[in-house]
mmCIF file of C-alpha atoms in Angstrom:
data_model
loop_
_atom_site.group_PDB
_atom_site.id
_atom_site.type_symbol
_atom_site.label_atom_id
_atom_site.label_comp_id
_atom_site.label_asym_id
_atom_site.label_seq_id
_atom_site.Cartn_x
_atom_site.Cartn_y
_atom_site.Cartn_z
ATOM 1 C CA MET V 1 -31.521 -27.234 -41.863
ATOM 2 C CA GLU V 2 -28.231 -26.087 -39.933
ATOM 3 C CA THR V 3 -29.583 -23.529 -38.251
ATOM 4 C CA ALA V 4 -32.065 -25.772 -36.712
ATOM 5 C CA VAL V 5 -30.124 -28.195 -35.759
ATOM 6 C CA ALA V 6 -27.913 -25.978 -34.492
ATOM 7 C CA GLU V 7 -31.218 -24.480 -32.568
ATOM 8 C CA GLN V 8 -32.255 -27.574 -30.975
ATOM 9 C CA ILE V 9 -28.621 -28.228 -29.423
ATOM 10 C CA GLU V 10 -28.946 -24.371 -27.918
ATOM 11 C CA ASN V 11 -32.836 -25.650 -26.921
ATOM 12 C CA GLY V 12 -30.916 -28.746 -25.067
ATOM 13 C CA ARG V 13 -28.473 -27.138 -23.517
ATOM 14 C CA TYR V 14 -30.939 -24.322 -21.789
ATOM 15 C CA ALA V 15 -32.951 -28.085 -20.324
ATOM 16 C CA GLN V 16 -29.858 -29.348 -19.585
ATOM 17 C CA CYS V 17 -29.225 -26.278 -17.222
ATOM 18 C CA ILE V 18 -32.963 -26.217 -15.669
ATOM 19 C CA ALA V 19 -32.523 -30.347 -14.918
ATOM 20 C CA ALA V 20 -29.293 -29.096 -13.387
ATOM 21 C CA SER V 21 -31.118 -26.260 -11.042
ATOM 22 C CA LYS V 22 -33.338 -28.570 -10.229
ATOM 23 C CA LYS V 23 -31.404 -31.474 -9.109
ATOM 24 C CA VAL V 24 -29.385 -28.433 -6.634
ATOM 25 C CA TYR V 25 -31.745 -26.544 -5.600
ATOM 26 C CA TRP V 26 -30.840 -26.004 -1.734
ATOM 27 C CA ASP V 27 -32.302 -23.697 1.253
ATOM 28 C CA ILE V 28 -29.831 -21.441 2.987
ATOM 29 C CA ASP V 29 -31.279 -22.800 6.370
ATOM 30 C CA LYS V 30 -31.824 -26.320 6.196
ATOM 31 C CA ASP V 31 -28.786 -26.874 4.075
ATOM 32 C CA VAL V 32 -26.038 -24.689 3.878
ATOM 33 C CA ILE V 33 -26.330 -22.706 7.543
ATOM 34 C CA ARG V 34 -27.710 -25.797 9.851
ATOM 35 C CA GLY V 35 -27.913 -23.840 13.253
ATOM 36 C CA ARG V 36 -24.318 -23.414 12.665
ATOM 37 C CA GLU V 37 -21.772 -20.451 13.866
ATOM 38 C CA PHE V 38 -18.665 -19.221 12.319
ATOM 39 C CA ASP V 39 -15.369 -20.978 14.289
ATOM 40 C CA PHE V 40 -12.713 -18.217 14.493
ATOM 41 C CA SER V 41 -9.942 -20.484 14.803
ATOM 42 C CA LYS V 42 -10.032 -21.916 11.680
ATOM 43 C CA ARG V 43 -9.092 -19.747 8.461
ATOM 44 C CA PHE V 44 -11.758 -18.279 6.291
ATOM 45 C CA LEU V 45 -9.536 -18.681 3.009
ATOM 46 C CA PRO V 46 -6.707 -20.500 1.723
ATOM 47 C CA ASP V 47 -3.238 -18.645 1.447
ATOM 48 C CA THR V 48 -3.956 -19.829 -2.309
ATOM 49 C CA LEU V 49 -6.258 -17.170 -2.434
ATOM 50 C CA SER V 50 -5.467 -14.710 0.384
ATOM 51 C CA LYS V 51 -1.573 -14.501 -0.236
ATOM 52 C CA VAL V 52 -1.246 -14.343 3.407
ATOM 53 C CA ASP V 53 1.812 -16.666 3.259
ATOM 54 C CA GLU V 54 3.791 -13.898 1.547
ATOM 55 C CA LEU V 55 3.959 -11.348 4.743
ATOM 56 C CA GLU V 56 6.412 -13.652 6.490
ATOM 57 C CA PHE V 57 6.714 -10.911 9.857
ATOM 58 C CA LEU V 58 2.731 -11.735 10.368
ATOM 59 C CA GLY V 59 2.330 -14.253 13.443
ATOM 60 C CA GLU V 60 -0.081 -17.330 12.728
ATOM 61 C CA ASP V 61 -2.905 -15.555 14.807
ATOM 62 C CA GLU V 62 -2.621 -12.772 12.376
ATOM 63 C CA LYS V 63 -2.571 -14.543 9.460
ATOM 64 C CA ARG V 64 -5.935 -16.719 9.790
ATOM 65 C CA PHE V 65 -7.098 -13.221 11.304
ATOM 66 C CA MET V 66 -6.340 -11.612 7.833
ATOM 67 C CA THR V 67 -7.883 -14.315 6.372
ATOM 68 C CA GLN V 68 -11.020 -14.065 8.064
ATOM 69 C CA VAL V 69 -11.161 -10.065 6.736
ATOM 70 C CA GLN V 70 -10.744 -10.880 3.063
ATOM 71 C CA GLY V 71 -13.504 -14.040 3.700
ATOM 72 C CA ARG V 72 -15.938 -11.007 4.868
ATOM 73 C CA THR V 73 -14.522 -9.229 2.272
ATOM 74 C CA TYR V 74 -14.936 -12.278 -0.735
ATOM 75 C CA ALA V 75 -18.348 -13.437 0.215
ATOM 76 C CA ASN V 76 -19.803 -9.160 0.291
ATOM 77 C CA THR V 77 -17.638 -9.427 -3.458
ATOM 78 C CA PHE V 78 -20.561 -11.760 -4.580
ATOM 79 C CA GLY V 79 -23.243 -10.161 -2.534
ATOM 80 C CA LEU V 80 -22.441 -6.990 -4.429
ATOM 81 C CA VAL V 81 -21.458 -8.190 -8.325
ATOM 82 C CA GLU V 82 -24.881 -10.633 -8.182
ATOM 83 C CA ARG V 83 -26.835 -7.385 -8.137
ATOM 84 C CA PHE V 84 -25.786 -6.567 -11.307
ATOM 85 C CA ILE V 85 -25.649 -10.445 -12.271
ATOM 86 C CA SER V 86 -29.106 -10.921 -11.612
ATOM 87 C CA ALA V 87 -30.489 -7.279 -12.877
ATOM 88 C CA LYS V 88 -28.482 -8.094 -16.200
ATOM 89 C CA VAL V 89 -30.273 -11.691 -16.603
ATOM 90 C CA LEU V 90 -33.895 -10.405 -15.859
ATOM 91 C CA GLU V 91 -33.067 -8.010 -19.089
ATOM 92 C CA VAL V 92 -32.310 -10.753 -21.455
ATOM 93 C CA SER V 93 -34.292 -12.979 -20.834
ATOM 94 C CA ARG V 94 -37.264 -10.416 -22.539
ATOM 95 C CA ASP V 95 -35.595 -11.847 -25.581
ATOM 96 C CA HIS V 96 -37.366 -14.886 -24.682
ATOM 97 C CA TRP V 97 -40.608 -13.855 -23.355
ATOM 98 C CA LEU V 98 -42.354 -14.639 -26.547
ATOM 99 C CA GLY V 99 -40.427 -17.198 -27.782
ATOM 100 C CA ASP V 100 -38.456 -20.052 -26.672
ATOM 101 C CA GLN V 101 -39.858 -21.040 -23.026
ATOM 102 C CA THR V 102 -37.182 -23.368 -21.715
ATOM 103 C CA ALA V 103 -34.438 -20.710 -22.298
ATOM 104 C CA LEU V 104 -37.107 -17.925 -20.289
ATOM 105 C CA GLU V 105 -37.580 -20.578 -17.737
ATOM 106 C CA ALA V 106 -33.863 -21.139 -16.787
ATOM 107 C CA LEU V 107 -32.922 -17.205 -16.833
ATOM 108 C CA VAL V 108 -35.573 -16.933 -14.691
ATOM 109 C CA ARG V 109 -34.363 -19.522 -12.571
ATOM 110 C CA PHE V 110 -30.517 -17.699 -12.977
ATOM 111 C CA SER V 111 -31.758 -14.256 -11.802
ATOM 112 C CA ASN V 112 -34.487 -16.639 -8.801
ATOM 113 C CA GLU V 113 -30.581 -17.877 -7.844
ATOM 114 C CA GLU V 114 -28.385 -15.282 -7.729
ATOM 115 C CA LEU V 115 -31.569 -13.378 -5.803
ATOM 116 C CA LYS V 116 -31.173 -16.156 -2.907
ATOM 117 C CA HIS V 117 -27.303 -15.770 -2.970
ATOM 118 C CA GLN V 118 -27.594 -12.473 -2.573
ATOM 119 C CA GLU V 119 -29.701 -12.611 0.683
ATOM 120 C CA LEU V 120 -27.122 -15.426 1.640
ATOM 121 C CA PHE V 121 -24.196 -13.212 1.022
ATOM 122 C CA ARG V 122 -26.334 -10.726 3.894
ATOM 123 C CA ARG V 123 -26.461 -13.400 6.257
ATOM 124 C CA ILE V 124 -22.645 -14.251 6.223
ATOM 125 C CA GLU V 125 -22.155 -10.565 6.570
ATOM 126 C CA ARG V 126 -24.458 -10.196 9.780
ATOM 127 C CA MET V 127 -22.534 -13.953 11.074
ATOM 128 C CA VAL V 128 -19.037 -12.876 10.751
ATOM 129 C CA GLY V 129 -20.133 -9.160 12.426
ATOM 130 C CA GLN V 130 -21.333 -10.607 15.177
ATOM 131 C CA GLY V 131 -18.274 -12.591 15.942
ATOM 132 C CA MET V 132 -14.957 -9.768 14.694
ATOM 133 C CA PRO V 133 -14.129 -6.740 16.055
ATOM 134 C CA ALA V 134 -16.018 -3.463 15.675
ATOM 135 C CA GLY V 135 -14.716 -1.279 13.055
ATOM 136 C CA TYR V 136 -14.994 -3.124 9.384
ATOM 137 C CA SER V 137 -16.011 -1.418 6.400
ATOM 138 C CA TYR V 138 -17.444 -3.087 2.674
ATOM 139 C CA ARG V 139 -16.857 0.363 1.074
ATOM 140 C CA PRO V 140 -18.416 0.023 -2.407
ATOM 141 C CA GLN V 141 -22.187 0.544 -2.703
ATOM 142 C CA PRO V 142 -23.668 -2.683 -4.421
ATOM 143 C CA ASN V 143 -26.376 -0.113 -5.923
ATOM 144 C CA ASP V 144 -23.897 2.748 -7.074
ATOM 145 C CA VAL V 145 -21.760 -0.389 -8.631
ATOM 146 C CA ALA V 146 -25.180 -1.997 -10.166
ATOM 147 C CA GLY V 147 -25.814 1.315 -12.064
ATOM 148 C CA ALA V 148 -22.404 1.690 -13.211
ATOM 149 C CA VAL V 149 -21.877 -1.545 -14.569
ATOM 150 C CA LEU V 150 -25.596 -2.202 -16.119
ATOM 151 C CA SER V 151 -24.964 1.589 -18.737
ATOM 152 C CA LYS V 152 -22.027 -0.505 -20.445
ATOM 153 C CA SER V 153 -23.397 -2.710 -23.211
ATOM 154 C CA THR V 154 -25.146 -6.380 -22.715
ATOM 155 C CA TRP V 155 -21.684 -7.907 -24.698
ATOM 156 C CA SER V 156 -19.890 -5.826 -22.419
ATOM 157 C CA VAL V 157 -21.497 -7.038 -19.561
ATOM 158 C CA LEU V 158 -22.286 -10.971 -19.989
ATOM 159 C CA ALA V 159 -18.685 -10.693 -20.331
ATOM 160 C CA LEU V 160 -17.558 -9.939 -17.078
ATOM 161 C CA THR V 161 -20.291 -12.115 -15.657
ATOM 162 C CA CYS V 162 -18.998 -14.553 -17.260
ATOM 163 C CA HIS V 163 -15.158 -14.129 -16.019
ATOM 164 C CA ILE V 164 -16.706 -14.229 -13.028
ATOM 165 C CA GLU V 165 -18.716 -17.222 -13.079
ATOM 166 C CA ILE V 166 -16.173 -19.225 -14.073
ATOM 167 C CA PHE V 167 -13.765 -18.365 -11.939
ATOM 168 C CA VAL V 168 -16.482 -18.978 -8.945
ATOM 169 C CA GLN V 169 -15.845 -22.600 -10.266
ATOM 170 C CA ALA V 170 -11.938 -22.216 -10.125
ATOM 171 C CA HIS V 171 -11.624 -20.283 -6.638
ATOM 172 C CA TYR V 172 -14.247 -24.082 -5.019
ATOM 173 C CA ARG V 173 -13.021 -26.616 -6.776
ATOM 174 C CA GLU V 174 -8.780 -26.086 -6.879
ATOM 175 C CA ASN V 175 -8.541 -23.257 -3.857
ATOM 176 C CA ILE V 176 -11.325 -23.593 -0.897
ATOM 177 C CA ASP V 177 -12.529 -27.447 -1.054
ATOM 178 C CA PRO V 178 -8.889 -29.103 -0.805
ATOM 179 C CA VAL V 179 -8.120 -27.824 2.506
ATOM 180 C CA HIS V 180 -9.534 -28.902 5.635
ATOM 181 C CA GLN V 181 -8.257 -25.672 8.162
ATOM 182 C CA VAL V 182 -10.834 -23.952 6.074
ATOM 183 C CA ASP V 183 -13.825 -23.441 8.236
ATOM 184 C CA GLY V 184 -16.298 -25.915 7.822
ATOM 185 C CA LEU V 185 -19.700 -23.235 7.445
ATOM 186 C CA PHE V 186 -17.623 -21.402 5.237
ATOM 187 C CA LYS V 187 -16.679 -24.126 2.956
ATOM 188 C CA ASP V 188 -20.244 -25.358 3.086
ATOM 189 C CA VAL V 189 -21.704 -21.505 1.773
ATOM 190 C CA PHE V 190 -19.027 -21.673 -1.292
ATOM 191 C CA ARG V 191 -19.841 -25.384 -1.995
ATOM 192 C CA TYR V 192 -23.634 -24.377 -2.568
ATOM 193 C CA HIS V 193 -22.883 -21.114 -4.576
ATOM 194 C CA TRP V 194 -20.663 -23.226 -6.244
ATOM 195 C CA MET V 195 -23.017 -25.897 -7.417
ATOM 196 C CA GLU V 196 -25.387 -23.039 -8.863
ATOM 197 C CA GLU V 197 -23.182 -20.942 -10.569
ATOM 198 C CA ALA V 198 -21.956 -24.087 -12.649
ATOM 199 C CA GLN V 199 -24.933 -24.179 -14.866
ATOM 200 C CA HIS V 200 -25.095 -19.822 -14.465
ATOM 201 C CA ALA V 201 -21.527 -20.197 -16.461
ATOM 202 C CA THR V 202 -23.263 -21.824 -18.926
ATOM 203 C CA LEU V 203 -26.171 -19.567 -19.877
ATOM 204 C CA ASP V 204 -23.637 -16.519 -19.563
ATOM 205 C CA GLU V 205 -21.996 -18.209 -22.536
ATOM 206 C CA LEU V 206 -24.961 -19.219 -24.197
ATOM 207 C CA GLU V 207 -26.219 -15.500 -23.879
ATOM 208 C CA TRP V 208 -22.551 -13.977 -24.753
ATOM 209 C CA GLN V 209 -23.029 -16.075 -28.171
ATOM 210 C CA ARG V 210 -26.540 -14.727 -28.897
ATOM 211 C CA GLU V 211 -25.776 -10.900 -27.983
ATOM 212 C CA ASP V 212 -22.298 -11.248 -30.097
ATOM 213 C CA ASP V 213 -24.347 -12.308 -33.454
ATOM 214 C CA LYS V 214 -26.184 -8.995 -33.412
ATOM 215 C CA LEU V 215 -23.658 -6.856 -33.219
ATOM 216 C CA SER V 216 -21.192 -5.414 -35.928
ATOM 217 C CA ALA V 217 -17.604 -5.028 -36.329
ATOM 218 C CA ALA V 218 -17.825 -1.676 -35.207
ATOM 219 C CA GLU V 219 -20.085 -2.516 -31.740
ATOM 220 C CA ARG V 220 -18.025 -5.795 -30.761
ATOM 221 C CA ASP V 221 -15.194 -2.648 -30.431
ATOM 222 C CA GLN V 222 -16.919 -0.433 -28.803
ATOM 223 C CA ALA V 223 -17.997 -3.591 -26.888
ATOM 224 C CA VAL V 224 -14.832 -4.977 -25.663
ATOM 225 C CA THR V 225 -13.592 -1.044 -25.441
ATOM 226 C CA GLY V 226 -16.436 -1.433 -22.275
ATOM 227 C CA LEU V 227 -15.519 -4.519 -20.801
ATOM 228 C CA ILE V 228 -11.275 -2.959 -20.616
ATOM 229 C CA ALA V 229 -13.482 -0.102 -18.636
ATOM 230 C CA LEU V 230 -14.965 -2.483 -16.429
ATOM 231 C CA VAL V 231 -12.252 -4.815 -15.521
ATOM 232 C CA GLY V 232 -10.476 -0.582 -15.127
ATOM 233 C CA ALA V 233 -13.585 -0.211 -12.795
ATOM 234 C CA VAL V 234 -13.586 -3.896 -10.472
ATOM 235 C CA ASP V 235 -9.798 -2.796 -9.921
ATOM 236 C CA GLY V 236 -10.634 0.824 -8.784
ATOM 237 C CA ILE V 237 -12.998 -0.813 -6.025
ATOM 238 C CA LEU V 238 -10.358 -3.533 -4.913
ATOM 239 C CA GLN V 239 -7.636 -0.622 -4.803
ATOM 240 C CA MET V 240 -10.460 1.225 -2.372
ATOM 241 C CA GLN V 241 -11.508 -2.386 -0.467
ATOM 242 C CA SER V 242 -7.455 -3.649 -0.449
ATOM 243 C CA LYS V 243 -7.049 -0.126 1.532
ATOM 244 C CA ALA V 244 -10.093 -0.559 3.796
ATOM 245 C CA ASP V 245 -9.128 -3.773 5.001
ATOM 246 C CA THR V 246 -6.054 -2.924 5.991
ATOM 247 C CA GLU V 247 -6.753 -0.284 7.479
ATOM 248 C CA TYR V 248 -9.317 -2.457 9.777
ATOM 249 C CA PHE V 249 -6.698 -5.169 10.241
ATOM 250 C CA VAL V 250 -3.790 -2.661 11.745
ATOM 251 C CA ALA V 251 -6.426 -0.901 13.888
ATOM 252 C CA VAL V 252 -7.499 -4.456 15.616
ATOM 253 C CA SER V 253 -4.249 -5.944 15.744
ATOM 254 C CA GLY V 254 -3.202 -4.581 18.712
ATOM 255 C CA ARG V 255 0.147 -4.657 18.259
ATOM 256 C CA MET V 256 2.386 -1.648 15.671
ATOM 257 C CA PHE V 257 3.732 -2.165 12.676
ATOM 258 C CA SER V 258 5.915 -0.416 10.530
ATOM 259 C CA THR V 259 5.689 2.216 7.312
ATOM 260 C CA ASP V 260 6.901 -0.796 5.716
ATOM 261 C CA GLN V 261 4.944 -3.568 6.762
ATOM 262 C CA ARG V 262 2.098 -1.520 6.612
ATOM 263 C CA GLN V 263 2.063 -1.068 2.779
ATOM 264 C CA ARG V 264 3.225 -4.872 2.611
ATOM 265 C CA ILE V 265 0.062 -5.623 4.079
ATOM 266 C CA GLU V 266 -1.723 -3.505 1.525
ATOM 267 C CA ASP V 267 0.267 -4.307 -1.076
ATOM 268 C CA THR V 268 -0.025 -8.412 -0.640
ATOM 269 C CA VAL V 269 -4.229 -7.704 0.241
ATOM 270 C CA LEU V 270 -4.611 -5.946 -3.518
ATOM 271 C CA LYS V 271 -2.519 -8.524 -5.012
ATOM 272 C CA ALA V 272 -4.542 -11.012 -3.722
ATOM 273 C CA TYR V 273 -8.082 -9.069 -4.323
ATOM 274 C CA ARG V 274 -6.794 -9.026 -7.956
ATOM 275 C CA TRP V 275 -5.988 -12.641 -8.212
ATOM 276 C CA GLN V 276 -9.369 -13.417 -6.877
ATOM 277 C CA TYR V 277 -11.679 -11.183 -8.802
ATOM 278 C CA ILE V 278 -9.586 -10.377 -11.781
ATOM 279 C CA VAL V 279 -6.282 -12.407 -12.995
ATOM 280 C CA SER V 280 -7.913 -15.721 -11.616
ATOM 281 C CA GLY V 281 -10.482 -15.147 -14.162
ATOM 282 C CA VAL V 282 -8.578 -13.783 -17.123
ATOM 283 C CA GLN V 283 -6.572 -16.889 -17.530
ATOM 284 C CA HIS V 284 -8.662 -19.756 -17.007
ATOM 285 C CA PRO V 285 -9.215 -21.689 -20.099
ATOM 286 C CA ARG V 286 -12.339 -21.848 -20.426
ATOM 287 C CA PHE V 287 -13.161 -18.285 -20.477
ATOM 288 C CA ALA V 288 -10.386 -17.300 -22.819
ATOM 289 C CA ALA V 289 -10.961 -19.422 -25.455
ATOM 290 C CA ARG V 290 -14.742 -18.394 -25.213
ATOM 291 C CA LEU V 291 -13.170 -14.699 -25.354
ATOM 292 C CA GLY V 292 -10.939 -15.657 -27.657
ATOM 293 C CA SER V 293 -13.676 -17.382 -30.322
ATOM 294 C CA LEU V 294 -15.169 -14.277 -30.199
ATOM 295 C CA ILE V 295 -12.826 -11.192 -31.140
ATOM 296 C CA SER V 296 -9.872 -10.543 -33.288
ATOM 297 C CA GLU V 297 -6.561 -11.122 -31.834
ATOM 298 C CA ALA V 298 -5.792 -7.471 -32.585
ATOM 299 C CA GLN V 299 -8.974 -6.723 -29.697
ATOM 300 C CA MET V 300 -7.342 -9.742 -27.559
ATOM 301 C CA GLN V 301 -4.168 -7.600 -27.872
ATOM 302 C CA ARG V 302 -5.796 -4.812 -26.899
ATOM 303 C CA ILE V 303 -7.047 -6.592 -23.824
ATOM 304 C CA GLY V 304 -4.079 -7.588 -23.140
ATOM 305 C CA GLU V 305 -2.581 -4.650 -22.709
ATOM 306 C CA ALA V 306 -4.882 -2.385 -20.804
ATOM 307 C CA LEU V 307 -4.772 -5.155 -18.239
ATOM 308 C CA ALA V 308 -0.787 -5.429 -18.121
ATOM 309 C CA GLY V 309 -0.458 -3.395 -14.547
ATOM 310 C CA ILE V 310 -3.148 -5.737 -13.315
ATOM 311 C CA MET V 311 -1.867 -8.931 -14.181
ATOM 312 C CA GLY V 312 1.728 -8.118 -13.041
#
């Protein structure tokens, strides 16, 4: 009886995600871009995400340009992670092919929306590239990264995915939406992105729990190890891209920076990227509660110790 009730509740949550997907559906050209171009007299990311306010030796124009560089990377990074998210969602949908068709529809919609987001971010990269000086390089290769991520256990990948889609919502609501200095088109890109990520996070939680129910204690411990490895790999990408973005910023800035200033720029960009893609998600109460409900205190401590250098 209890199992039947639980299944009914779960099915209802999948149905709610379908309803939300239908309600917020949007088109890239008609709803998001609407014939507009980016306004390069405005910031792309707010200071709370970009951390440019910590670089007191930069002028206002330089700070604004740094938010645009980071904004470009921000969009490219979401395009990258959605490559493996879409693939994993299609993979886990297999369990519902001959079963719960409501769950299957919800996951197919999820994957469809992630494919649309990838196209949106490819469009944004082309548009931003037309308005910024030549020389920018986004170093990670989406297919290579996706292949490496998907080599880990489904539990580990779903944990990382849930973490990402929870912090996406927090970034928009708490950082991007309230700031008037951010370019209107850039804000709209992430407003519409946020609208669909809300139901994605719910589906992540459902599928993560379903996967967790299959695991033995030993398998779960191995999955925690996989999650730690994935976050470490994300940090490696952030270190690589923060260096590339610093080199680009310095090269096109039109003035000389001291060795100390250049290092501070790179350290601050890395700090911003770690906050954006790791810390803000790990510290989010919703993610922390979900993770804590699935693993032991010892495993949580192991994660904390592994991430101490990044979190600090």
